[in-house]
Amino acid sequence: MFQDFEETARPEQGPPRLALLRRAMEQAGLDGYLVPRADAHQGEYVAPHDARLAWLTGFTGSAGFCIVLTGHAGVFVDGRYRVQVKAQVDTDHFTPVDWPETKPADWLRAHLPGGGTVGFDPWLYTPEQIETLEEGLAGSGIALHPTDNLVDRVWADQPAPPLGPIVPYPAERAGETHAAKLGRLGAMLRGAGQAAAVLTLPDSIAWLLNIRGSDIPRNPVPHAFAILHADGHLSLFAEADKIGDALRAHLGDAVRLRPVNAFGPALRSLTGPVRLDRKSVPVWVVGQLDEAGVARQWGEDPCLRPKARKTAAEIAGSRAAHLRDGAALCEVLAWFDAQAPGTLTEIDVVTRLEAARRATGELRDISFDTIAGSGPHGALAHYRVTRGTNRTIQAGDLLVLDGGGQYPDGTTDITRTLPVGQPGEAERAAFTRVLKGMIAMSRARWPRGLAGRDLDAIARYPLWLADQDYDHGTGHGVGVYLCVHEGPQRLARTGEVALEPGMIVSNEPGYYREGAFGIRIENLLVVQEADTLPGGDAHRDRLCFETLSFAPIDRRLIDAGMLDAGERAWLDRYHAACRDRIGPRLGDTARQWLDAATEPL
């Protein structure tokens, strides 16, 4: 099993660890200390070595941070985690704080009215984060002070940094050689008048060099740093234990391999201007350049947009991966339907789904810990079942089943909501509203140049009509055998990057009623050029989506009377495509189940 079900942190461990950190703060002369859920590479997922927020507080969500003062400790979480955080932290010692509604600068002003010094690890914060916080603290008497990591000082049994091997990724799967990418991005730097760019995002480095790694659970990326030079050469800073002869042969003469401890001296020896992404580069890197007098310029990581625009080979691979994964999911859905209520637990479903994905012979890892939230657990958008929380699935429950696989040709992520027994009317009505939003996004056509923030409301509108909503984005970008959450594109109010052909995004509206049930329906989509419709304006440049994911949407939860003719037609076409594309891959029992599950409305 890739997924385990052990508790990774416990609330009772928080108070003594908090006391250790406060002692270290006192020794360092600090009135506060910032503890993010981040590593030096600013990825969403962190290795066990870097899981400082979870170690200190017990909170294991994928986003959040803690501000520790001598008399207060706030754990800042967004709407996805406000139920989860209450169960995972000792609320007598840690106070959950609604973020981003409450800004950290405002919270610090309220709790340090007399001013003070707040420390932070410059490896774990970006210039944008620190500048934003300093702007909010202006005139407060509160100063931010870079320091070594105080959590690392007191974490006696901290796991060692990961040393997963770095391996080549075939150019035929990537659709472009790394030499061509280096040349293309080097020319981009020359055109901008920049001598070099610093790369710290693991998936950017993996994409650029056509390599993969295993330093982050569920994400096949290596921990490394890189400096891309305008002449197309690159210096890669990685631990020697990660590098073998096959990688050396793959990288060739254009890539110079250097140890990680050479990164700082290399930065200080650069001739500027050097391009830095203020949203992802560590503050530490900025300090190295500034101390050496190296000119720098802010600019987006040059890999982000080229990586997001998938090649034809990557799109073809993703299609194949989703058909393989959809067949595995259908086998599990057929099995699930055959079980009597009260005979399965959440862990049973998770293990069965992973086994089905493994049976494809192509699974390299799951793309994130599978979510199988039944009844009230379904209202936790990012619920992770453990042996302590494992629940028997009962008649009347809804089960939110959200998972995906890492395959050599693609990364998958799909969610289906399943009824157990007869669903209630409130559940069916909410599910149908979510479905209407999901169909609307799937059918969307829009003028080139719009971003995710311009489309996000399309999926929410049916819920808004009933004064309902969800506290997460409608969709995130997805990589190709890379991170399941990939930027810069997203379908969300925060999605400011224009959608372009080749970008893959999720489409996952939902609804969550705390203590009762959750609903989410998710497919992955790829942006493509749209043909002009009959009677349309031929001069208008439009984009649309192609659906990549195929598995039935449970008709027992649909109030068909709430769907209009276009929505019904879309769903019937989608289910026909599921039969045609997935059916031939299934065993007899699952094929019969699929035929019944995809009958026209």
Coordinates of C-alpha atoms in Angstrom, one line a residue:
M1 CA 0.0 0.0 0.0
F2 CA 1.1 3.5 -0.8
Q3 CA -1.4 4.9 1.7
D4 CA -1.2 4.1 5.4
F5 CA -3.8 4.9 8.0
E6 CA -1.7 5.8 11.0
E7 CA -2.2 9.0 13.0
T8 CA 0.7 11.3 12.0
A9 CA 0.2 13.8 14.8
R10 CA -1.8 14.0 18.1
P11 CA -3.2 17.0 19.9
E12 CA -1.7 16.0 23.2
Q13 CA 1.8 16.3 21.7
G14 CA 1.3 20.0 20.9
P15 CA 1.6 21.7 24.3
P16 CA 5.0 20.2 25.3
R17 CA 6.4 21.0 21.9
L18 CA 5.0 24.5 22.1
A19 CA 6.8 24.9 25.4
L20 CA 10.1 23.8 23.8
L21 CA 9.7 26.3 21.0
R22 CA 8.9 29.2 23.4
R23 CA 12.0 28.4 25.3
A24 CA 14.0 28.6 22.1
M25 CA 12.3 31.9 21.3
E26 CA 13.3 33.3 24.7
Q27 CA 16.9 32.2 24.1
A28 CA 16.9 33.9 20.7
G29 CA 15.4 37.1 22.1
L30 CA 12.2 36.8 20.1
D31 CA 8.7 37.7 21.0
G32 CA 7.2 35.6 18.3
Y33 CA 8.0 33.0 15.6
L34 CA 6.4 32.1 12.3
V35 CA 5.9 28.4 11.5
P36 CA 4.6 27.8 7.9
R37 CA 3.7 24.6 6.2
A38 CA 6.4 25.0 3.7
D39 CA 9.9 23.9 2.7
A40 CA 12.7 25.7 0.9
H41 CA 11.1 24.8 -2.4
Q42 CA 7.7 26.2 -1.6
G43 CA 5.7 23.2 -2.8
E44 CA 2.3 22.4 -1.5
Y45 CA 3.5 19.0 -0.2
V46 CA 6.4 18.6 2.1
A47 CA 8.7 15.7 3.1
P48 CA 8.5 14.3 6.6
H49 CA 11.7 16.3 7.4
D50 CA 9.9 19.6 6.7
A51 CA 6.5 18.8 8.3
R52 CA 7.2 21.4 11.1
L53 CA 3.6 22.7 11.3
A54 CA 2.2 19.2 11.8
W55 CA 4.9 18.3 14.3
L56 CA 4.3 21.4 16.4
T57 CA 0.5 21.7 16.3
G58 CA -0.9 18.4 15.1
F59 CA -2.6 20.0 12.1
T60 CA -2.0 18.1 8.9
G61 CA -3.9 20.0 6.3
S62 CA -2.1 21.1 3.1
A63 CA -2.3 24.8 3.7
G64 CA -1.9 26.9 6.9
F65 CA 0.6 28.3 9.3
C66 CA 1.1 29.0 13.0
I67 CA 2.2 32.3 14.7
V68 CA 3.6 31.5 18.1
L69 CA 3.9 34.3 20.7
T70 CA 4.8 34.1 24.4
G71 CA 1.2 34.1 25.4
H72 CA -0.7 33.1 22.3
A73 CA -0.4 30.6 19.4
G74 CA -2.7 31.0 16.4
V75 CA -3.2 28.3 13.8
F76 CA -4.4 30.0 10.6
V77 CA -6.5 27.8 8.2
D78 CA -8.9 28.5 5.3
G79 CA -12.4 27.2 4.9
R80 CA -11.4 23.7 3.8
Y81 CA -9.9 22.9 7.2
R82 CA -12.0 24.7 9.9
V83 CA -13.6 21.5 11.1
Q84 CA -10.4 19.5 10.8
V85 CA -8.2 21.9 12.7
K86 CA -10.5 21.7 15.8
A87 CA -10.1 18.0 15.9
Q88 CA -6.3 18.0 15.4
V89 CA -5.0 20.7 17.7
D90 CA -5.2 21.2 21.5
T91 CA -7.5 24.3 21.5
D92 CA -6.5 25.1 25.1
H93 CA -3.0 26.0 23.7
F94 CA -3.6 26.7 20.0
T95 CA -6.3 29.0 18.7
P96 CA -7.7 28.3 15.2
V97 CA -7.9 31.5 13.2
D98 CA -10.0 32.0 10.1
W99 CA -7.7 32.9 7.3
P100 CA -7.6 34.8 4.9
E101 CA -10.4 36.7 6.6
T102 CA -8.1 37.4 9.4
K103 CA -4.8 38.8 8.1
P104 CA -1.6 37.7 10.1
A105 CA -0.5 41.3 10.4
D106 CA -3.8 42.3 12.0
W107 CA -3.6 39.4 14.4
L108 CA 0.0 40.3 15.3
R109 CA -1.1 43.9 15.9
A110 CA -3.9 42.8 18.2
H111 CA -1.7 40.4 20.2
L112 CA 1.5 42.4 20.3
P113 CA 0.1 45.9 21.0
G114 CA 3.4 47.1 22.4
G115 CA 5.5 45.9 19.5
G116 CA 8.2 43.2 19.4
T117 CA 10.4 41.1 17.3
V118 CA 9.0 38.1 15.3
G119 CA 11.4 35.6 13.9
F120 CA 11.2 33.6 10.7
D121 CA 13.3 31.1 8.7
P122 CA 14.3 32.9 5.5
W123 CA 14.5 29.6 3.7
L124 CA 10.7 29.0 4.2
Y125 CA 9.3 32.4 3.3
T126 CA 9.1 34.2 -0.1
P127 CA 9.8 37.9 -0.6
E128 CA 6.1 38.4 -1.5
Q129 CA 5.0 36.9 1.8
I130 CA 7.4 38.9 3.9
E131 CA 6.8 42.1 2.1
T132 CA 3.0 41.7 2.5
L133 CA 3.4 41.1 6.2
E134 CA 5.8 44.0 6.7
E135 CA 3.4 46.3 4.9
G136 CA 0.6 45.2 7.2
L137 CA 2.8 45.8 10.2
A138 CA 4.0 49.3 9.2
G139 CA 4.0 51.6 12.2
S140 CA 3.1 48.9 14.7
G141 CA 6.5 48.6 16.3
I142 CA 6.6 44.9 15.3
A143 CA 9.7 43.9 13.4
L144 CA 10.4 40.7 11.4
H145 CA 13.8 39.1 11.9
P146 CA 15.3 36.3 9.9
T147 CA 16.8 33.5 12.0
D148 CA 17.7 29.9 11.8
N149 CA 14.9 27.4 12.2
L150 CA 13.8 27.3 15.8
V151 CA 11.6 24.2 15.3
D152 CA 14.6 22.3 14.0
R153 CA 16.5 23.3 17.2
V154 CA 13.9 21.5 19.4
W155 CA 12.7 18.7 17.1
A156 CA 15.0 16.0 18.6
D157 CA 13.9 13.1 16.3
Q158 CA 13.4 15.1 13.1
P159 CA 13.6 12.8 10.1
A160 CA 16.5 13.2 7.8
P161 CA 16.1 15.2 4.5
P162 CA 15.0 12.9 1.6
L163 CA 17.5 11.4 -0.7
G164 CA 15.4 9.8 -3.4
P165 CA 17.2 9.0 -6.7
I166 CA 16.7 11.3 -9.6
V167 CA 15.9 9.5 -12.9
P168 CA 15.4 10.5 -16.5
Y169 CA 12.0 11.0 -18.0
P170 CA 11.6 10.0 -21.7
A171 CA 11.5 12.8 -24.2
E172 CA 8.9 10.9 -26.2
R173 CA 6.5 11.2 -23.2
A174 CA 7.5 14.9 -22.6
G175 CA 7.1 15.8 -26.2
E176 CA 10.3 17.9 -26.1
T177 CA 13.9 17.2 -25.2
H178 CA 15.4 19.0 -22.2
A179 CA 18.1 20.5 -24.5
A180 CA 15.3 22.2 -26.5
K181 CA 13.7 23.5 -23.4
L182 CA 17.0 24.9 -22.1
G183 CA 17.6 26.6 -25.4
R184 CA 14.0 28.0 -25.5
L185 CA 14.1 29.4 -22.0
G186 CA 17.6 30.7 -22.3
A187 CA 16.4 32.7 -25.3
M188 CA 13.5 34.0 -23.2
L189 CA 16.0 35.3 -20.6
R190 CA 18.2 36.9 -23.3
G191 CA 15.2 38.6 -24.7
A192 CA 14.4 40.0 -21.3
G193 CA 18.0 41.2 -20.8
Q194 CA 18.5 38.8 -18.0
A195 CA 21.7 36.8 -17.4
A196 CA 20.2 34.0 -15.4
A197 CA 17.2 32.7 -13.5
V198 CA 17.1 31.0 -10.1
L199 CA 14.8 27.9 -10.0
T200 CA 13.6 26.5 -6.7
L201 CA 10.3 24.8 -7.5
P202 CA 10.8 21.0 -7.8
D203 CA 8.3 20.5 -10.5
S204 CA 9.8 23.3 -12.6
I205 CA 13.2 21.7 -12.4
A206 CA 11.7 18.2 -13.1
W207 CA 9.8 19.5 -16.2
L208 CA 12.7 21.5 -17.6
L209 CA 15.3 18.7 -17.4
N210 CA 12.9 15.8 -18.1
I211 CA 13.7 14.2 -14.8
R212 CA 11.6 12.8 -12.0
G213 CA 12.3 12.0 -8.3
S214 CA 10.8 10.7 -5.1
D215 CA 11.6 13.2 -2.4
I216 CA 8.0 14.3 -1.9
P217 CA 5.2 11.7 -1.1
R218 CA 2.7 11.4 -4.0
N219 CA 4.6 13.8 -6.2
P220 CA 7.4 12.4 -8.4
V221 CA 9.8 15.3 -8.1
P222 CA 13.3 15.8 -6.7
H223 CA 14.5 18.3 -4.1
A224 CA 17.1 20.4 -6.0
F225 CA 18.0 24.0 -6.9
A226 CA 19.0 25.2 -10.3
I227 CA 20.5 28.3 -12.0
L228 CA 19.5 28.6 -15.6
H229 CA 21.9 30.8 -17.6
A230 CA 20.9 32.8 -20.6
D231 CA 23.2 30.8 -22.9
G232 CA 21.1 27.7 -22.2
H233 CA 23.4 26.1 -19.8
L234 CA 22.2 25.1 -16.3
S235 CA 23.7 24.4 -12.9
L236 CA 21.9 21.7 -10.9
F237 CA 22.5 21.6 -7.2
A238 CA 21.5 18.2 -5.7
E239 CA 22.9 15.8 -3.2
A240 CA 25.4 13.4 -4.8
D241 CA 23.5 10.3 -3.4
K242 CA 20.6 11.1 -5.7
I243 CA 22.7 11.1 -8.9
G244 CA 23.6 8.0 -10.9
D245 CA 25.3 7.3 -14.2
A246 CA 22.0 7.1 -16.2
L247 CA 21.1 10.6 -15.0
R248 CA 24.6 12.0 -15.9
A249 CA 24.3 10.5 -19.4
H250 CA 20.8 11.9 -19.8
L251 CA 21.6 15.5 -18.7
G252 CA 24.7 15.8 -20.9
D253 CA 27.2 18.7 -21.2
A254 CA 24.6 21.5 -21.0
V255 CA 23.9 20.7 -17.3
R256 CA 26.6 21.0 -14.6
L257 CA 26.0 19.0 -11.5
R258 CA 27.0 20.6 -8.2
P259 CA 26.5 19.8 -4.5
V260 CA 23.8 21.7 -2.6
N261 CA 26.3 23.5 -0.4
A262 CA 27.7 25.1 -3.6
F263 CA 24.4 26.9 -4.2
G264 CA 25.1 29.9 -2.0
P265 CA 28.6 30.6 -3.5
A266 CA 27.2 30.1 -7.0
L267 CA 24.5 32.8 -6.3
R268 CA 27.1 35.2 -5.0
S269 CA 29.3 34.7 -8.1
L270 CA 26.6 35.5 -10.6
T271 CA 26.7 38.4 -13.0
G272 CA 23.2 40.1 -13.1
P273 CA 20.6 40.8 -13.7
V274 CA 19.2 37.6 -12.2
R275 CA 15.5 36.7 -12.5
L276 CA 13.7 35.7 -9.3
D277 CA 10.1 34.8 -8.8
R278 CA 9.0 36.7 -5.7
K279 CA 6.2 34.3 -5.2
S280 CA 8.4 31.2 -4.8
V281 CA 12.1 32.0 -4.3
P282 CA 13.2 31.9 -0.6
V283 CA 14.1 35.1 1.0
W284 CA 17.5 33.5 1.7
V285 CA 18.3 33.5 -2.0
V286 CA 17.5 37.3 -2.2
G287 CA 19.9 37.9 0.7
Q288 CA 22.7 36.0 -1.0
L289 CA 22.5 38.1 -4.1
D290 CA 22.0 41.4 -2.2
E291 CA 25.0 40.8 0.0
A292 CA 27.2 40.1 -3.0
G293 CA 25.8 43.2 -4.9
V294 CA 24.4 41.0 -7.7
A295 CA 21.6 42.9 -9.6
R296 CA 18.3 41.1 -9.6
Q297 CA 14.9 41.5 -11.2
W298 CA 11.5 40.1 -10.3
G299 CA 9.9 37.9 -12.9
E300 CA 7.8 34.7 -13.0
D301 CA 9.5 31.4 -12.9
P302 CA 10.3 30.9 -16.6
C303 CA 9.2 27.3 -16.5
L304 CA 5.6 27.9 -15.1
R305 CA 3.7 28.7 -18.3
P306 CA 5.6 26.5 -20.7
K307 CA 5.1 23.6 -18.2
A308 CA 1.4 24.4 -18.0
R309 CA 0.8 24.3 -21.7
K310 CA 1.0 20.6 -22.3
T311 CA 2.5 19.2 -25.5
A312 CA 0.6 17.0 -27.8
A313 CA 2.5 14.0 -26.4
E314 CA 1.6 15.0 -22.8
I315 CA -2.1 15.4 -23.7
A316 CA -2.2 12.0 -25.4
G317 CA -0.5 10.4 -22.4
S318 CA -3.0 12.0 -20.1
R319 CA -5.9 10.7 -22.1
A320 CA -4.5 7.2 -21.9
A321 CA -3.8 7.5 -18.2
H322 CA -7.4 8.7 -17.5
L323 CA -8.9 5.8 -19.4
R324 CA -6.8 3.3 -17.5
D325 CA -7.6 5.0 -14.2
G326 CA -11.3 5.3 -15.1
A327 CA -11.6 1.6 -15.7
A328 CA -10.0 0.9 -12.3
L329 CA -12.4 3.2 -10.6
C330 CA -15.4 1.6 -12.4
E331 CA -14.3 -1.8 -11.2
V332 CA -14.4 -0.4 -7.6
L333 CA -17.8 1.3 -8.1
A334 CA -19.3 -1.9 -9.3
W335 CA -17.9 -3.8 -6.3
F336 CA -19.1 -1.1 -3.9
D337 CA -22.6 -1.2 -5.2
A338 CA -22.8 -4.9 -4.6
Q339 CA -22.0 -4.6 -0.9
A340 CA -24.7 -4.4 1.7
P341 CA -24.8 -1.2 3.8
G342 CA -22.9 -1.6 7.1
T343 CA -20.4 -4.1 5.8
L344 CA -17.7 -1.8 4.5
T345 CA -15.5 0.8 6.2
E346 CA -13.8 3.8 4.7
I347 CA -10.4 2.0 4.8
D348 CA -11.9 -0.9 3.0
V349 CA -12.9 1.4 0.1
V350 CA -9.5 3.1 0.0
T351 CA -7.6 -0.1 -0.1
R352 CA -9.8 -1.6 -2.8
L353 CA -9.3 1.5 -5.0
E354 CA -5.6 1.4 -4.6
A355 CA -5.5 -2.3 -5.4
A356 CA -7.5 -1.6 -8.6
R357 CA -5.1 1.1 -9.7
R358 CA -2.2 -1.2 -8.9
A359 CA -3.7 -4.0 -11.0
T360 CA -3.2 -1.8 -14.1
G361 CA 0.5 -2.6 -13.8
E362 CA 1.3 1.1 -14.5
L363 CA 0.7 2.8 -11.1
R364 CA 3.8 4.4 -9.7
D365 CA 2.1 6.0 -6.7
I366 CA -1.2 7.5 -5.8
S367 CA -1.4 11.2 -6.6
F368 CA -2.6 12.1 -3.1
D369 CA -4.0 10.2 -0.1
T370 CA -7.4 8.9 -1.2
I371 CA -10.3 10.7 0.4
A372 CA -13.1 8.4 1.4
G373 CA -15.4 10.4 3.6
S374 CA -18.7 8.9 4.6
G375 CA -21.6 10.7 6.3
P376 CA -20.2 13.6 8.4
H377 CA -16.7 12.9 7.3
G378 CA -17.7 13.8 3.8
A379 CA -18.2 17.4 5.0
L380 CA -14.4 17.5 5.5
A381 CA -13.2 18.5 2.1
H382 CA -9.7 17.0 2.6
Y383 CA -10.5 14.2 5.0
R384 CA -7.8 11.6 5.5
V385 CA -9.1 8.4 7.1
T386 CA -7.0 6.9 9.9
R387 CA -7.4 3.8 12.0
G388 CA -8.8 6.1 14.7
T389 CA -11.3 7.8 12.5
N390 CA -12.3 4.9 10.3
R391 CA -16.0 4.7 10.0
T392 CA -18.4 2.0 8.9
I393 CA -20.4 3.2 5.9
Q394 CA -24.1 3.0 6.8
A395 CA -27.4 3.1 5.0
G396 CA -28.4 6.7 4.3
D397 CA -24.8 7.9 4.1
L398 CA -23.2 9.7 1.2
L399 CA -19.6 8.7 0.4
V400 CA -17.2 11.2 -1.1
L401 CA -14.5 9.2 -2.9
D402 CA -11.7 11.3 -4.3
G403 CA -8.4 9.9 -5.5
G404 CA -6.0 9.6 -8.3
G405 CA -2.9 7.9 -9.6
Q406 CA 0.6 8.8 -10.7
Y407 CA 1.2 6.9 -14.0
P408 CA 4.3 7.4 -16.3
D409 CA 2.0 9.0 -18.9
G410 CA -0.2 11.1 -16.7
T411 CA -1.5 12.2 -13.3
T412 CA -5.2 11.6 -12.5
D413 CA -7.6 13.1 -10.0
I414 CA -11.3 12.2 -9.9
T415 CA -14.2 12.4 -7.4
R416 CA -17.5 10.7 -7.3
T417 CA -20.2 11.0 -4.6
L418 CA -22.0 7.7 -3.9
P419 CA -25.3 7.1 -2.1
V420 CA -25.6 4.2 0.3
G421 CA -29.3 3.1 0.3
Q422 CA -31.9 5.7 -0.4
P423 CA -30.6 9.3 -0.4
G424 CA -32.6 12.1 1.2
E425 CA -34.3 14.8 -0.7
A426 CA -31.9 17.5 0.6
E427 CA -29.0 15.5 -0.5
R428 CA -30.4 14.9 -3.9
A429 CA -31.2 18.6 -4.4
A430 CA -27.8 19.7 -3.4
F431 CA -26.1 17.0 -5.5
T432 CA -28.1 18.1 -8.5
R433 CA -27.1 21.7 -8.0
V434 CA -23.4 20.7 -7.8
L435 CA -23.9 18.6 -11.0
K436 CA -25.4 21.5 -12.8
G437 CA -22.4 23.6 -12.0
M438 CA -20.0 20.9 -13.0
I439 CA -21.8 20.4 -16.3
A440 CA -21.9 24.2 -16.9
M441 CA -18.1 24.4 -16.5
S442 CA -17.6 21.3 -18.8
R443 CA -19.7 23.0 -21.5
A444 CA -18.1 26.5 -21.1
R445 CA -16.9 28.5 -24.1
W446 CA -15.1 31.7 -23.5
P447 CA -13.1 34.4 -25.3
R448 CA -9.3 33.8 -25.3
G449 CA -7.7 35.9 -22.6
L450 CA -10.0 35.1 -19.7
A451 CA -8.6 33.6 -16.5
G452 CA -10.0 31.1 -14.0
R453 CA -11.4 33.9 -11.8
D454 CA -13.6 34.9 -14.8
L455 CA -15.1 31.3 -15.1
D456 CA -15.3 30.3 -11.4
A457 CA -18.8 31.6 -10.9
I458 CA -20.1 29.4 -13.7
A459 CA -19.9 26.4 -11.4
R460 CA -21.2 28.1 -8.3
Y461 CA -24.3 29.8 -9.8
P462 CA -26.8 26.9 -9.3
L463 CA -25.7 26.7 -5.7
W464 CA -25.9 30.4 -5.2
L465 CA -29.5 30.4 -6.3
A466 CA -30.2 28.2 -3.2
D467 CA -27.8 30.3 -0.9
Q468 CA -25.3 27.5 -0.9
D469 CA -21.6 27.5 -1.8
Y470 CA -18.3 25.8 -1.2
D471 CA -15.1 27.1 0.4
H472 CA -12.5 25.9 -2.1
G473 CA -11.6 26.8 -5.6
T474 CA -13.5 25.1 -8.4
G475 CA -10.4 23.7 -9.9
H476 CA -6.6 23.5 -9.8
G477 CA -4.0 22.9 -12.4
V478 CA -2.6 19.4 -12.9
G479 CA 0.7 18.1 -14.1
V480 CA 1.7 15.2 -16.3
Y481 CA 3.4 12.6 -14.1
L482 CA 4.2 15.6 -11.8
C483 CA 2.3 17.4 -9.1
V484 CA -1.5 16.8 -8.9
H485 CA -1.8 20.5 -7.8
E486 CA 0.1 22.6 -10.4
G487 CA 0.1 26.3 -11.1
P488 CA -0.1 28.9 -12.3
Q489 CA -3.6 28.2 -13.8
R490 CA -6.6 27.5 -11.6
L491 CA -10.4 27.8 -11.7
A492 CA -10.9 30.0 -8.7
R493 CA -11.4 33.6 -7.6
T494 CA -7.6 33.8 -7.1
G495 CA -7.0 32.4 -10.7
E496 CA -5.4 35.4 -12.4
V497 CA -3.5 33.6 -15.2
A498 CA -5.2 33.4 -18.6
L499 CA -6.3 30.0 -19.6
E500 CA -4.4 28.7 -22.7
P501 CA -4.7 25.6 -24.9
G502 CA -3.0 22.6 -23.3
M503 CA -3.6 23.6 -19.7
I504 CA -5.1 20.9 -17.6
V505 CA -7.5 21.9 -14.7
S506 CA -9.8 20.1 -12.4
N507 CA -13.6 20.8 -12.4
E508 CA -14.8 20.0 -8.9
P509 CA -17.7 22.0 -7.4
G510 CA -19.0 20.7 -4.1
Y511 CA -21.3 21.2 -1.2
Y512 CA -20.6 20.4 2.5
R513 CA -23.0 20.4 5.4
E514 CA -21.0 20.2 8.6
G515 CA -21.8 17.1 10.7
A516 CA -24.1 15.7 8.1
F517 CA -22.7 15.0 4.6
G518 CA -20.5 16.2 1.7
I519 CA -20.8 16.3 -2.0
R520 CA -18.2 16.7 -4.7
I521 CA -18.1 15.8 -8.4
E522 CA -14.7 16.1 -10.2
N523 CA -13.4 15.6 -13.7
L524 CA -10.2 16.8 -15.2
L525 CA -10.4 19.0 -18.3
V526 CA -7.9 20.2 -20.9
V527 CA -8.2 23.6 -22.5
Q528 CA -8.5 23.5 -26.3
E529 CA -9.3 25.8 -29.3
A530 CA -13.1 26.0 -29.9
D531 CA -14.6 25.7 -33.4
T532 CA -17.1 28.4 -34.4
L533 CA -20.7 27.4 -33.7
P534 CA -23.3 27.7 -36.5
G535 CA -24.4 31.3 -36.6
G536 CA -21.5 32.4 -34.4
D537 CA -19.1 35.2 -35.1
A538 CA -16.2 33.7 -37.0
H539 CA -13.8 36.5 -36.0
R540 CA -14.1 35.7 -32.3
D541 CA -11.3 33.6 -30.8
R542 CA -12.8 31.1 -28.4
L543 CA -11.6 28.4 -26.1
C544 CA -13.4 25.4 -24.6
F545 CA -12.7 22.3 -22.6
E546 CA -12.2 18.6 -23.5
T547 CA -13.1 16.2 -20.7
L548 CA -10.3 13.7 -19.7
S549 CA -12.0 11.8 -16.9
F550 CA -14.5 9.0 -17.5
A551 CA -16.6 7.3 -14.8
P552 CA -20.4 7.3 -14.2
I553 CA -22.0 10.1 -12.2
D554 CA -24.5 8.4 -9.9
R555 CA -28.0 8.9 -11.3
R556 CA -29.7 7.9 -8.0
L557 CA -28.6 11.2 -6.6
I558 CA -29.9 13.3 -9.5
D559 CA -33.3 15.1 -9.4
A560 CA -33.8 14.9 -13.2
G561 CA -36.5 17.5 -13.0
M562 CA -33.9 20.1 -11.9
L563 CA -31.9 19.6 -15.1
D564 CA -32.7 21.4 -18.3
A565 CA -32.6 19.8 -21.8
G566 CA -29.0 20.8 -22.5
E567 CA -27.8 19.4 -19.1
R568 CA -29.6 16.1 -19.7
A569 CA -28.2 15.9 -23.2
W570 CA -24.7 16.5 -21.9
L571 CA -25.0 13.9 -19.2
D572 CA -26.4 11.3 -21.6
R573 CA -23.5 12.0 -24.0
Y574 CA -21.0 11.8 -21.3
H575 CA -22.3 8.4 -20.0
A576 CA -22.4 7.1 -23.6
A577 CA -18.7 8.0 -23.8
C578 CA -18.0 6.2 -20.6
R579 CA -19.6 3.0 -22.0
D580 CA -17.7 3.3 -25.3
R581 CA -14.3 4.2 -23.8
I582 CA -14.2 2.4 -20.5
G583 CA -16.5 -0.6 -21.1
P584 CA -14.1 -2.6 -23.3
R585 CA -11.5 -2.4 -20.5
L586 CA -13.8 -3.9 -17.8
G587 CA -14.5 -7.4 -16.6
D588 CA -17.9 -8.9 -17.3
T589 CA -19.5 -7.9 -13.9
A590 CA -18.2 -4.4 -14.0
R591 CA -19.3 -4.0 -17.7
Q592 CA -22.8 -5.0 -16.9
W593 CA -22.8 -2.6 -13.9
L594 CA -21.5 0.2 -16.2
D595 CA -24.2 -0.4 -18.8
A596 CA -26.9 -0.1 -16.2
A597 CA -25.2 2.9 -14.5
T598 CA -25.0 4.9 -17.7
E599 CA -28.5 4.4 -19.1
P600 CA -29.9 7.6 -20.5
L601 CA -31.9 9.8 -18.1

